[in-house]
CSV table of C-alpha atoms (C1' of nucleotides) in Angstrom, one decimal:
chain,number,residue,atom,x,y,z
A,1,MET,CA,-34.1,-9.7,35.1
A,2,LYS,CA,-30.3,-10.1,35.7
A,3,PRO,CA,-28.2,-7.0,36.4
A,4,THR,CA,-26.4,-5.5,33.4
A,5,GLU,CA,-23.2,-7.5,32.7
A,6,PRO,CA,-20.3,-5.7,34.2
A,7,ARG,CA,-18.5,-5.7,30.9
A,8,LEU,CA,-14.7,-5.5,30.8
A,9,PRO,CA,-13.8,-1.9,30.7
A,10,LEU,CA,-12.2,-0.6,27.5
A,11,THR,CA,-8.5,0.1,27.4
A,12,ARG,CA,-6.2,1.1,24.6
A,13,GLU,CA,-4.7,-2.3,24.7
A,14,ARG,CA,-8.0,-4.1,24.4
A,15,VAL,CA,-9.0,-1.8,21.5
A,16,LEU,CA,-5.8,-2.5,19.6
A,17,HIS,CA,-5.9,-6.3,20.1
A,18,ALA,CA,-9.5,-6.3,19.0
A,19,ALA,CA,-8.5,-4.3,15.9
A,20,ILE,CA,-5.9,-7.0,15.0
A,21,GLN,CA,-8.5,-9.7,15.5
A,22,VAL,CA,-11.1,-7.9,13.4
A,23,ALA,CA,-8.6,-7.5,10.5
A,24,ASP,CA,-7.4,-11.1,10.9
A,25,GLU,CA,-11.0,-12.3,10.5
A,26,GLY,CA,-12.4,-10.0,8.0
A,27,GLY,CA,-9.6,-8.2,6.3
A,28,LEU,CA,-8.6,-4.6,6.5
A,29,ALA,CA,-11.9,-3.4,5.0
A,30,ALA,CA,-13.8,-4.9,7.9
A,31,LEU,CA,-11.8,-2.8,10.4
A,32,THR,CA,-14.3,0.1,10.9
A,33,MET,CA,-14.8,1.9,14.2
A,34,ARG,CA,-18.3,0.7,14.4
A,35,ARG,CA,-17.3,-3.0,13.8
A,36,LEU,CA,-14.5,-2.6,16.2
A,37,ALA,CA,-16.8,-1.3,18.9
A,38,ASP,CA,-19.2,-4.2,18.2
A,39,VAL,CA,-16.6,-6.8,18.9
A,40,LEU,CA,-15.8,-5.1,22.2
A,41,GLY,CA,-19.5,-4.8,23.1
A,42,ALA,CA,-19.4,-1.0,23.1
A,43,GLU,CA,-20.5,1.9,21.0
A,44,ALA,CA,-18.3,3.3,18.3
A,45,MET,CA,-18.0,6.6,20.1
A,46,SER,CA,-16.6,5.0,23.2
A,47,LEU,CA,-13.5,4.1,21.4
A,48,TYR,CA,-12.6,7.8,21.1
A,49,TYR,CA,-12.0,7.9,24.8
A,50,HIS,CA,-9.1,5.5,24.3
A,51,VAL,CA,-7.7,6.4,20.9
A,52,ALA,CA,-7.7,9.9,19.3
A,53,ASN,CA,-8.9,8.6,15.9
A,54,LYS,CA,-8.7,5.7,13.5
A,55,ASP,CA,-5.2,6.7,12.4
A,56,GLU,CA,-4.1,6.1,16.0
A,57,VAL,CA,-5.6,2.6,15.8
A,58,PHE,CA,-3.3,1.8,12.9
A,59,ASP,CA,-0.3,3.3,14.7
A,60,GLY,CA,-1.2,1.2,17.7
A,61,ILE,CA,-1.4,-1.9,15.6
A,62,VAL,CA,2.1,-1.2,14.2
A,63,GLU,CA,3.3,-0.7,17.7
A,64,VAL,CA,1.8,-3.9,19.1
A,65,ILE,CA,3.1,-6.0,16.2
A,66,ALA,CA,6.6,-4.4,16.1
A,67,THR,CA,6.8,-5.0,19.9
A,68,GLU,CA,5.9,-8.7,19.4
A,69,ILE,CA,8.6,-8.9,16.7
A,70,ASN,CA,11.1,-7.3,19.0
A,71,ASP,CA,10.3,-9.7,21.7
A,72,LEU,CA,11.0,-12.6,19.3
A,73,VAL,CA,14.2,-11.3,17.8
A,74,ASP,CA,15.6,-10.2,21.1
A,75,LYS,CA,15.7,-13.9,22.1
A,76,ILE,CA,17.9,-14.7,19.1
A,77,ASP,CA,21.4,-15.3,20.4
A,78,LEU,CA,23.7,-15.5,17.4
A,79,PRO,CA,27.1,-14.1,16.8
A,80,ALA,CA,27.1,-11.2,14.3
A,81,GLU,CA,30.8,-10.3,14.1
A,82,GLY,CA,32.4,-10.2,10.7
A,83,PRO,CA,31.1,-12.7,8.2
A,84,ALA,CA,28.6,-14.0,10.8
A,85,TRP,CA,26.5,-10.9,10.3
A,86,LYS,CA,24.7,-12.5,7.3
A,87,ALA,CA,23.4,-15.5,9.2
A,88,ALA,CA,22.3,-13.2,12.1
A,89,MET,CA,20.5,-10.9,9.8
A,90,ARG,CA,18.8,-13.7,8.0
A,91,GLN,CA,17.5,-15.2,11.2
A,92,ARG,CA,16.3,-11.8,12.4
A,93,ILE,CA,14.4,-11.1,9.2
A,94,LEU,CA,12.9,-14.5,8.8
A,95,THR,CA,11.7,-14.4,12.4
A,96,ALA,CA,10.0,-11.1,11.8
A,97,ARG,CA,8.5,-12.6,8.7
A,98,GLU,CA,6.8,-15.3,10.7
A,99,VAL,CA,4.7,-12.6,12.4
A,100,PHE,CA,3.7,-11.0,9.1
A,101,LEU,CA,2.7,-14.3,7.7
A,102,ARG,CA,0.1,-14.6,10.4
A,103,HIS,CA,-1.5,-11.2,9.4
A,104,PRO,CA,-1.7,-10.9,5.5
A,105,TRP,CA,-3.2,-7.4,5.8
A,106,LEU,CA,-0.3,-6.1,7.8
A,107,PRO,CA,2.0,-4.9,5.0
A,108,LYS,CA,-0.6,-2.4,3.8
A,109,VAL,CA,-0.8,-1.0,7.3
A,110,PHE,CA,2.9,-0.7,7.8
A,111,GLU,CA,3.3,0.9,4.4
A,112,SER,CA,0.6,3.4,5.1
A,113,ARG,CA,2.3,4.7,8.2
A,114,THR,CA,4.8,7.5,7.7
A,115,GLY,CA,5.4,8.6,11.2
A,116,ALA,CA,8.2,7.0,13.1
A,117,ASN,CA,7.1,4.4,15.6
A,118,PHE,CA,9.4,3.6,18.5
A,119,ALA,CA,9.1,-0.1,18.3
A,120,VAL,CA,9.8,-0.1,14.6
A,121,LEU,CA,12.8,2.2,15.1
A,122,ARG,CA,14.0,-0.3,17.8
A,123,TYR,CA,13.7,-3.1,15.3
A,124,ASN,CA,15.8,-1.2,12.8
A,125,ASP,CA,18.3,-0.2,15.4
A,126,GLY,CA,18.9,-4.0,15.8
A,127,VAL,CA,19.3,-4.3,12.0
A,128,ILE,CA,21.9,-1.6,12.0
A,129,ARG,CA,23.6,-3.2,15.0
A,130,ILE,CA,24.1,-6.4,13.1
A,131,LEU,CA,25.4,-4.5,10.0
A,132,ARG,CA,27.9,-2.6,12.2
A,133,ALA,CA,29.0,-5.8,13.8
A,134,GLY,CA,29.6,-7.1,10.3
A,135,GLY,CA,32.0,-4.3,9.7
A,136,PHE,CA,29.8,-2.0,7.5
A,137,THR,CA,30.4,1.8,7.7
A,138,ASN,CA,27.4,3.9,8.8
A,139,ASP,CA,27.1,5.2,5.2
A,140,GLN,CA,26.9,1.6,4.0
A,141,CYS,CA,24.3,0.8,6.6
A,142,HIS,CA,22.2,3.7,5.3
A,143,HIS,CA,22.3,2.4,1.8
A,144,ALA,CA,21.7,-1.2,3.0
A,145,MET,CA,18.5,-0.1,4.8
A,146,HIS,CA,17.2,1.5,1.7
A,147,ALA,CA,18.2,-1.5,-0.4
A,148,LEU,CA,16.4,-3.9,1.9
A,149,GLY,CA,13.4,-1.8,2.3
A,150,SER,CA,10.4,-3.6,3.8
A,151,ARG,CA,12.4,-6.9,3.4
A,152,ALA,CA,14.3,-5.8,6.5
A,153,MET,CA,11.0,-6.3,8.4
A,154,GLY,CA,10.2,-9.6,6.7
A,155,PHE,CA,7.7,-8.7,4.0
A,156,VAL,CA,7.3,-7.8,0.4
A,157,GLN,CA,4.2,-6.4,-1.2
A,158,GLU,CA,3.7,-8.9,-4.1
A,159,LEU,CA,2.8,-6.9,-7.2
A,160,PHE,CA,1.0,-9.5,-9.3
A,161,THR,CA,1.1,-13.0,-8.1
A,162,PRO,CA,-0.8,-15.4,-10.3
A,163,GLY,CA,-2.9,-16.1,-7.3
A,164,PRO,CA,-2.5,-18.5,-4.4
A,165,GLY,CA,-4.6,-21.2,-5.9
A,166,PRO,CA,-3.4,-24.4,-7.5
A,167,VAL,CA,-2.4,-24.5,-11.2
A,168,THR,CA,-5.7,-25.3,-12.9
A,169,PRO,CA,-6.1,-26.5,-16.5
A,170,GLU,CA,-8.2,-23.4,-17.2
A,171,ALA,CA,-5.4,-21.1,-16.1
A,172,LEU,CA,-3.0,-23.0,-18.3
A,173,ASP,CA,-5.4,-22.5,-21.2
A,174,GLY,CA,-5.5,-18.8,-20.5
A,175,ILE,CA,-1.8,-18.6,-20.5
A,176,ARG,CA,-1.5,-20.5,-23.8
A,177,ALA,CA,-4.0,-18.1,-25.3
A,178,MET,CA,-1.6,-15.2,-24.6
A,179,SER,CA,1.4,-16.8,-26.3
A,180,ASP,CA,1.0,-14.5,-29.2
A,181,THR,CA,0.8,-11.2,-27.4
A,182,LEU,CA,2.9,-12.0,-24.4
A,183,PRO,CA,5.3,-14.7,-25.7
A,184,HIS,CA,8.0,-14.4,-23.0
A,185,LEU,CA,5.7,-14.2,-20.1
A,186,ALA,CA,3.6,-17.1,-21.4
A,187,GLY,CA,6.7,-19.1,-22.1
A,188,MET,CA,8.0,-18.6,-18.7
A,189,LEU,CA,4.7,-19.4,-16.9
A,190,LEU,CA,4.1,-22.6,-18.9
A,191,GLU,CA,7.6,-23.9,-18.2
A,192,VAL,CA,7.3,-23.0,-14.5
A,193,ALA,CA,4.0,-24.8,-14.3
A,194,HIS,CA,5.4,-27.8,-16.1
A,195,ASP,CA,8.4,-28.1,-13.9
A,196,GLU,CA,6.3,-27.8,-10.8
A,197,PRO,CA,3.4,-30.2,-11.5
A,198,ASP,CA,2.4,-30.5,-7.9
A,199,ALA,CA,-0.8,-28.6,-8.4
A,200,THR,CA,-1.6,-28.1,-4.7
A,201,VAL,CA,1.5,-26.0,-4.2
A,202,GLY,CA,0.3,-23.3,-6.5
A,203,TRP,CA,2.3,-21.1,-8.8
A,204,CYS,CA,4.8,-19.6,-6.4
A,205,ASP,CA,6.4,-20.7,-3.2
A,206,ASP,CA,6.2,-17.3,-1.5
A,207,GLN,CA,8.7,-18.3,1.3
A,208,ALA,CA,11.3,-19.6,-1.2
A,209,GLU,CA,10.9,-16.5,-3.4
A,210,PHE,CA,11.3,-14.2,-0.4
A,211,GLU,CA,14.5,-16.0,0.7
A,212,PHE,CA,15.8,-16.0,-2.9
A,213,GLY,CA,15.5,-12.2,-3.1
A,214,LEU,CA,16.7,-11.7,0.4
A,215,ASP,CA,19.8,-13.8,-0.2
A,216,ILE,CA,20.7,-11.9,-3.3
A,217,LEU,CA,20.6,-8.7,-1.3
A,218,LEU,CA,22.5,-10.1,1.7
A,219,ASP,CA,25.1,-11.6,-0.6
A,220,GLY,CA,25.4,-8.4,-2.6
A,221,LEU,CA,25.8,-6.4,0.6
A,222,ASP,CA,28.3,-8.8,2.0
A,223,ARG,CA,30.5,-8.2,-1.0
A,224,LEU,CA,30.7,-4.5,-0.1
A,225,ARG,CA,31.9,-5.2,3.4
A,226,PRO,CA,35.2,-3.6,4.1
B,1,MET,CA,-29.4,34.1,-21.6
B,2,LYS,CA,-26.9,32.1,-23.4
B,3,PRO,CA,-27.6,28.5,-24.3
B,4,THR,CA,-26.2,25.8,-22.0
B,5,GLU,CA,-22.6,25.2,-22.9
B,6,PRO,CA,-22.3,22.1,-25.1
B,7,ARG,CA,-19.8,20.6,-22.7
B,8,LEU,CA,-17.4,18.0,-23.9
B,9,PRO,CA,-19.1,14.6,-23.6
B,10,LEU,CA,-17.7,12.3,-21.0
B,11,THR,CA,-15.7,9.3,-22.1
B,12,ARG,CA,-13.8,6.6,-20.2
B,13,GLU,CA,-10.6,8.2,-21.4
B,14,ARG,CA,-11.5,11.7,-20.2
B,15,VAL,CA,-12.6,10.2,-16.8
B,16,LEU,CA,-9.3,8.4,-16.3
B,17,HIS,CA,-7.1,11.3,-17.3
B,18,ALA,CA,-9.1,13.6,-15.0
B,19,ALA,CA,-8.7,11.0,-12.2
B,20,ILE,CA,-4.9,11.2,-12.6
B,21,GLN,CA,-5.0,14.9,-12.6
B,22,VAL,CA,-7.1,15.0,-9.4
B,23,ALA,CA,-4.7,12.7,-7.6
B,24,ASP,CA,-1.7,14.7,-8.9
B,25,GLU,CA,-3.2,17.9,-7.5
B,26,GLY,CA,-4.7,16.7,-4.2
B,27,GLY,CA,-3.3,13.2,-3.5
B,28,LEU,CA,-5.1,9.9,-3.5
B,29,ALA,CA,-7.5,11.0,-0.8
B,30,ALA,CA,-8.8,13.8,-3.0
B,31,LEU,CA,-9.8,11.3,-5.7
B,32,THR,CA,-13.5,10.7,-4.9
B,33,MET,CA,-16.2,10.1,-7.5
B,34,ARG,CA,-17.9,13.4,-6.6
B,35,ARG,CA,-14.7,15.4,-6.9
B,36,LEU,CA,-13.8,13.7,-10.1
B,37,ALA,CA,-17.2,14.5,-11.6
B,38,ASP,CA,-16.7,18.2,-10.5
B,39,VAL,CA,-13.5,18.5,-12.4
B,40,LEU,CA,-15.3,17.1,-15.5
B,41,GLY,CA,-18.3,19.5,-15.0
B,42,ALA,CA,-20.7,16.6,-14.5
B,43,GLU,CA,-22.5,14.9,-11.7
B,44,ALA,CA,-21.0,12.0,-9.8
B,45,MET,CA,-23.6,9.6,-11.1
B,46,SER,CA,-22.8,10.3,-14.7
B,47,LEU,CA,-19.4,8.7,-14.2
B,48,TYR,CA,-21.1,5.3,-13.8
B,49,TYR,CA,-22.1,5.3,-17.4
B,50,HIS,CA,-18.5,5.1,-18.4
B,51,VAL,CA,-16.9,3.1,-15.5
B,52,ALA,CA,-18.6,0.4,-13.6
B,53,ASN,CA,-17.3,1.6,-10.2
B,54,LYS,CA,-14.4,3.2,-8.5
B,55,ASP,CA,-12.3,0.1,-8.6
B,56,GLU,CA,-12.5,0.3,-12.4
B,57,VAL,CA,-11.2,3.9,-12.2
B,58,PHE,CA,-8.1,2.6,-10.4
B,59,ASP,CA,-7.7,-0.2,-12.9
B,60,GLY,CA,-8.0,2.3,-15.7
B,61,ILE,CA,-5.3,4.5,-14.2
B,62,VAL,CA,-3.0,1.6,-14.0
B,63,GLU,CA,-3.7,0.8,-17.7
B,64,VAL,CA,-3.1,4.4,-18.8
B,65,ILE,CA,0.1,4.7,-16.9
B,66,ALA,CA,1.4,1.3,-17.9
B,67,THR,CA,0.6,2.1,-21.5
B,68,GLU,CA,2.6,5.4,-21.2
B,69,ILE,CA,5.5,3.4,-19.8
B,70,ASN,CA,5.3,0.8,-22.5
B,71,ASP,CA,5.4,3.6,-25.2
B,72,LEU,CA,8.5,5.0,-23.6
B,73,VAL,CA,10.4,1.7,-23.1
B,74,ASP,CA,9.4,0.4,-26.6
B,75,LYS,CA,11.5,3.3,-28.0
B,76,ILE,CA,14.6,2.0,-26.2
B,77,ASP,CA,16.9,0.4,-28.7
B,78,LEU,CA,19.6,-1.3,-26.8
B,79,PRO,CA,21.3,-4.7,-27.3
B,80,ALA,CA,20.3,-7.2,-24.6
B,81,GLU,CA,22.2,-10.3,-25.6
B,82,GLY,CA,24.5,-11.9,-23.0
B,83,PRO,CA,26.1,-9.5,-20.6
B,84,ALA,CA,24.4,-6.5,-22.2
B,85,TRP,CA,21.1,-7.6,-20.6
B,86,LYS,CA,22.0,-5.7,-17.4
B,87,ALA,CA,22.4,-2.3,-19.2
B,88,ALA,CA,19.2,-2.9,-21.1
B,89,MET,CA,17.2,-3.8,-18.0
B,90,ARG,CA,18.6,-0.9,-16.1
B,91,GLN,CA,17.6,1.6,-18.8
B,92,ARG,CA,14.1,0.0,-19.0
B,93,ILE,CA,13.5,0.2,-15.3
B,94,LEU,CA,14.9,3.7,-14.8
B,95,THR,CA,12.7,4.9,-17.8
B,96,ALA,CA,9.6,3.4,-16.1
B,97,ARG,CA,10.7,5.1,-12.9
B,98,GLU,CA,10.5,8.5,-14.5
B,99,VAL,CA,6.8,8.1,-14.9
B,100,PHE,CA,6.3,7.1,-11.3
B,101,LEU,CA,8.3,10.0,-10.1
B,102,ARG,CA,5.7,12.3,-11.7
B,103,HIS,CA,2.9,10.7,-9.7
B,104,PRO,CA,4.0,10.1,-6.1
B,105,TRP,CA,0.6,8.4,-5.2
B,106,LEU,CA,1.0,5.8,-8.0
B,107,PRO,CA,2.8,3.1,-6.0
B,108,LYS,CA,-0.2,2.7,-3.7
B,109,VAL,CA,-2.6,2.3,-6.6
B,110,PHE,CA,-0.4,-0.2,-8.3
B,111,GLU,CA,0.1,-2.2,-5.1
B,112,SER,CA,-3.7,-2.2,-4.4
B,113,ARG,CA,-4.5,-3.8,-7.8
B,114,THR,CA,-4.4,-7.6,-7.7
B,115,GLY,CA,-6.0,-8.3,-11.1
B,116,ALA,CA,-3.8,-8.8,-14.1
B,117,ASN,CA,-3.7,-5.7,-16.3
B,118,PHE,CA,-2.7,-6.3,-19.9
B,119,ALA,CA,-0.4,-3.3,-20.2
B,120,VAL,CA,1.3,-4.3,-17.0
B,121,LEU,CA,1.7,-7.8,-18.3
B,122,ARG,CA,3.1,-6.5,-21.5
B,123,TYR,CA,5.7,-4.4,-19.5
B,124,ASN,CA,6.7,-7.5,-17.7
B,125,ASP,CA,6.8,-9.5,-20.9
B,126,GLY,CA,9.5,-7.1,-22.0
B,127,VAL,CA,11.4,-7.6,-18.7
B,128,ILE,CA,11.4,-11.3,-19.2
B,129,ARG,CA,12.5,-10.8,-22.9
B,130,ILE,CA,15.6,-9.0,-21.7
B,131,LEU,CA,16.3,-11.7,-19.0
B,132,ARG,CA,16.0,-14.4,-21.7
B,133,ALA,CA,18.2,-12.5,-24.1
B,134,GLY,CA,20.7,-12.4,-21.2
B,135,GLY,CA,20.7,-16.2,-21.1
B,136,PHE,CA,18.6,-16.8,-18.0
B,137,THR,CA,16.4,-19.9,-17.8
B,138,ASN,CA,12.7,-19.5,-17.5
B,139,ASP,CA,13.0,-20.7,-13.9
B,140,GLN,CA,15.6,-18.1,-13.1
B,141,CYS,CA,13.4,-15.5,-14.8
B,142,HIS,CA,10.6,-16.4,-12.4
B,143,HIS,CA,12.8,-16.0,-9.4
B,144,ALA,CA,14.2,-12.8,-10.8
B,145,MET,CA,10.7,-11.3,-11.2
B,146,HIS,CA,10.0,-12.0,-7.5
B,147,ALA,CA,13.3,-10.7,-6.4
B,148,LEU,CA,12.9,-7.5,-8.3
B,149,GLY,CA,9.3,-7.0,-7.2
B,150,SER,CA,8.0,-3.5,-7.8
B,151,ARG,CA,11.5,-2.4,-8.6
B,152,ALA,CA,11.0,-4.0,-12.0
B,153,MET,CA,8.4,-1.2,-12.7
B,154,GLY,CA,10.6,1.5,-11.2
B,155,PHE,CA,9.3,2.1,-7.7
B,156,VAL,CA,9.8,1.1,-4.2
B,157,GLN,CA,7.4,1.9,-1.4
B,158,GLU,CA,9.7,3.6,1.1
B,159,LEU,CA,8.9,2.4,4.6
B,160,PHE,CA,10.2,5.1,6.8
B,161,THR,CA,12.1,7.9,5.2
B,162,PRO,CA,13.2,10.7,7.7
B,163,GLY,CA,11.1,12.9,5.5
B,164,PRO,CA,11.9,14.8,2.3
B,165,GLY,CA,12.7,18.0,4.1
B,166,PRO,CA,16.2,19.4,4.7
B,167,VAL,CA,18.3,18.3,7.7
B,168,THR,CA,17.2,20.8,10.4
B,169,PRO,CA,19.1,21.4,13.7
B,170,GLU,CA,15.9,20.4,15.5
B,171,ALA,CA,15.8,17.1,13.8
B,172,LEU,CA,19.5,16.5,14.7
B,173,ASP,CA,18.7,17.3,18.3
B,174,GLY,CA,15.9,14.8,18.2
B,175,ILE,CA,18.3,12.2,16.9
B,176,ARG,CA,20.9,13.0,19.6
B,177,ALA,CA,18.1,12.5,22.2
B,178,MET,CA,17.6,9.0,21.1
B,179,SER,CA,21.3,8.0,21.3
B,180,ASP,CA,20.6,6.1,24.6
B,181,THR,CA,17.7,4.0,23.4
B,182,LEU,CA,18.6,3.6,19.7
B,183,PRO,CA,22.3,3.9,19.7
B,184,HIS,CA,23.0,2.3,16.3
B,185,LEU,CA,20.2,4.1,14.5
B,186,ALA,CA,21.2,7.5,16.0
B,187,GLY,CA,24.8,6.9,15.3
B,188,MET,CA,24.1,6.1,11.7
B,189,LEU,CA,21.9,9.1,11.1
B,190,LEU,CA,24.2,11.6,12.8
B,191,GLU,CA,27.1,10.4,10.7
B,192,VAL,CA,25.1,10.4,7.5
B,193,ALA,CA,23.8,13.9,8.3
B,194,HIS,CA,27.4,15.0,9.0
B,195,ASP,CA,28.8,13.6,5.8
B,196,GLU,CA,26.1,15.2,3.7
B,197,PRO,CA,26.0,18.8,5.1
B,198,ASP,CA,24.2,20.1,2.1
B,199,ALA,CA,21.0,20.7,4.0
B,200,THR,CA,18.8,21.5,1.0
B,201,VAL,CA,19.3,17.9,-0.3
B,202,GLY,CA,17.6,16.4,2.7
B,203,TRP,CA,18.4,13.1,4.4
B,204,CYS,CA,18.2,10.7,1.4
B,205,ASP,CA,18.9,10.9,-2.2
B,206,ASP,CA,16.0,8.7,-3.4
B,207,GLN,CA,17.2,8.2,-6.9
B,208,ALA,CA,20.7,7.2,-5.7
B,209,GLU,CA,19.3,4.8,-3.2
B,210,PHE,CA,16.9,3.3,-5.7
B,211,GLU,CA,19.8,2.7,-8.1
B,212,PHE,CA,22.0,1.3,-5.3
B,213,GLY,CA,19.4,-1.4,-4.4
B,214,LEU,CA,18.6,-2.0,-8.1
B,215,ASP,CA,22.3,-2.6,-8.9
B,216,ILE,CA,22.8,-5.0,-6.1
B,217,LEU,CA,19.9,-7.1,-7.4
B,218,LEU,CA,21.0,-6.8,-11.1
B,219,ASP,CA,24.6,-7.7,-10.2
B,220,GLY,CA,23.4,-10.6,-8.0
B,221,LEU,CA,21.2,-11.9,-10.8
B,222,ASP,CA,24.0,-11.5,-13.3
B,223,ARG,CA,26.2,-13.8,-11.2
B,224,LEU,CA,23.6,-16.5,-11.6
B,225,ARG,CA,23.5,-16.3,-15.4
B,226,PRO,CA,24.5,-19.6,-17.0
C,1,DA,C1',-13.5,8.9,34.6
C,2,DC,C1',-15.8,6.5,31.3
C,3,DC,C1',-19.4,5.8,28.1
C,4,DT,C1',-23.3,7.0,24.9
C,5,DG,C1',-27.2,9.1,21.5
C,6,DA,C1',-28.1,12.1,18.2
C,7,DA,C1',-26.2,14.5,14.6
C,8,DC,C1',-22.9,16.1,10.8
C,9,DA,C1',-20.3,15.9,6.8
C,10,DC,C1',-18.8,12.9,4.0
C,11,DC,C1',-18.4,8.4,1.1
C,12,DG,C1',-19.7,4.8,-3.1
C,13,DT,C1',-23.6,3.2,-5.3
C,14,DT,C1',-28.7,2.1,-7.0
C,15,DC,C1',-32.5,3.2,-9.4
C,16,DA,C1',-36.0,5.5,-11.6
C,17,DA,C1',-36.4,9.3,-14.3
C,18,DG,C1',-35.2,12.9,-17.5
C,19,DT,C1',-33.4,14.5,-22.4
D,1,DA,C1',-27.3,6.9,-25.8
D,2,DC,C1',-26.1,9.8,-22.2
D,3,DC,C1',-26.9,12.2,-18.0
D,4,DT,C1',-29.1,13.4,-13.6
D,5,DG,C1',-31.8,13.9,-8.7
D,6,DA,C1',-33.2,11.7,-5.0
D,7,DA,C1',-32.2,8.3,-1.9
D,8,DC,C1',-29.7,4.4,0.6
D,9,DA,C1',-26.4,2.3,3.4
D,10,DC,C1',-22.4,3.1,5.0
D,11,DC,C1',-18.1,5.9,6.8
D,12,DG,C1',-15.2,8.8,10.6
D,13,DT,C1',-15.9,12.1,13.9
D,14,DT,C1',-18.0,16.1,17.1
D,15,DC,C1',-20.4,17.4,20.9
D,16,DA,C1',-23.4,17.7,24.5
D,17,DA,C1',-25.3,14.7,27.7
D,18,DG,C1',-25.6,10.8,30.7
D,19,DT,C1',-23.7,7.6,34.8
DNA sequence: ACCTGAACACCGTTCAAGT
DNA sequence: ACCTGAACACCGTTCAAGT
């Protein structure tokens, strides 16, 4: 009989990284205290020595991710003075977005947190820094932050995407069937599907749509610049 | 001993309206099958005769609310041809928003639903109708829908609002304390608080900020109109 | 200091049974 | 047809106890 494995001791860090891993593999619903403990080779109750409760696990995830994003955007070395603010902001936001794309469940976690998290605040401090360098007043910065919303951190919560799958003939039939009751929606979808016949791409190019919306906002804000 | 009250029989409709009421009174977390049954004077298991499961309760809520919104926006009689599209869209969106303002927990429910709901599709069919009347191509409509996102239905999920409360001296002290680590954010907030000394209003005027962001998007889209 | 077992108060849901 | 009671498999969390 071999001695009991001297398992790595738990730490807050290990718990949080395991939590991200569990959600990456099984989605948010899979992230339970019991499952989390399993992955760490411990009992659920042991977690409570390192985090106060599950809410603190979520807060910790936000902290870890926001810190990762800060590390990335801190490395960006782009001028932001005057008209250059837009390119700097675009780069910052699209860099943050890369992290979110790796964790599809993250937007829900970020949106569920109300409390201020330092790493998140620091990210936004950088957003405001760029706006200020561009020449915006503090009041305009405030409006701009609201207008950008979660887009400032690189994500949007898609409300109803036709699904990530390819454009199937069955889906097209379904859309044709609603031509009577939803003529404008059906007309739009049929034409979009027709123009984009590369079925493997699917209905929407999420990245292109994100940048489209982002550019409208950045251009609109730029026009308000003193 | 009086006979057992011939209690109103349960219906899908009564269940859904009770669900909205429970969430209005106690928030989303209060909406459990057991609590919902309580409000209806029934047992939790009785609900399952009228809805398949809790997910269907959420879907039903979306349907009820979207139908209410459709009834309201259908009554709007505004020209939408050419440049008039913007005013018509603005009115439609702000009308939908009024319903969301009555149910602060609704955005979370809408964002959690992935399946297509007919009433929601019908609302969006109307959005596209207005865009088409304005002269946009179907491809532009598609981009516009993505750019507007949940704003098309009248809500945004605020990421980190400083809280709905008034601007307290304690909060200002807290912000001054972060002037070293978060200089741009602190600077912005201190100036915003100073410019808006009406403490009862609180930090942000949600309606004004919503309209600010909406107008940037509508103006930006209008500029793309053929 | 760190971890655990047993137990509690909740969930959503199934299923056989009542009227 | 409509509703219910008992029970199941899960939650997050508390608390006293182990090492």
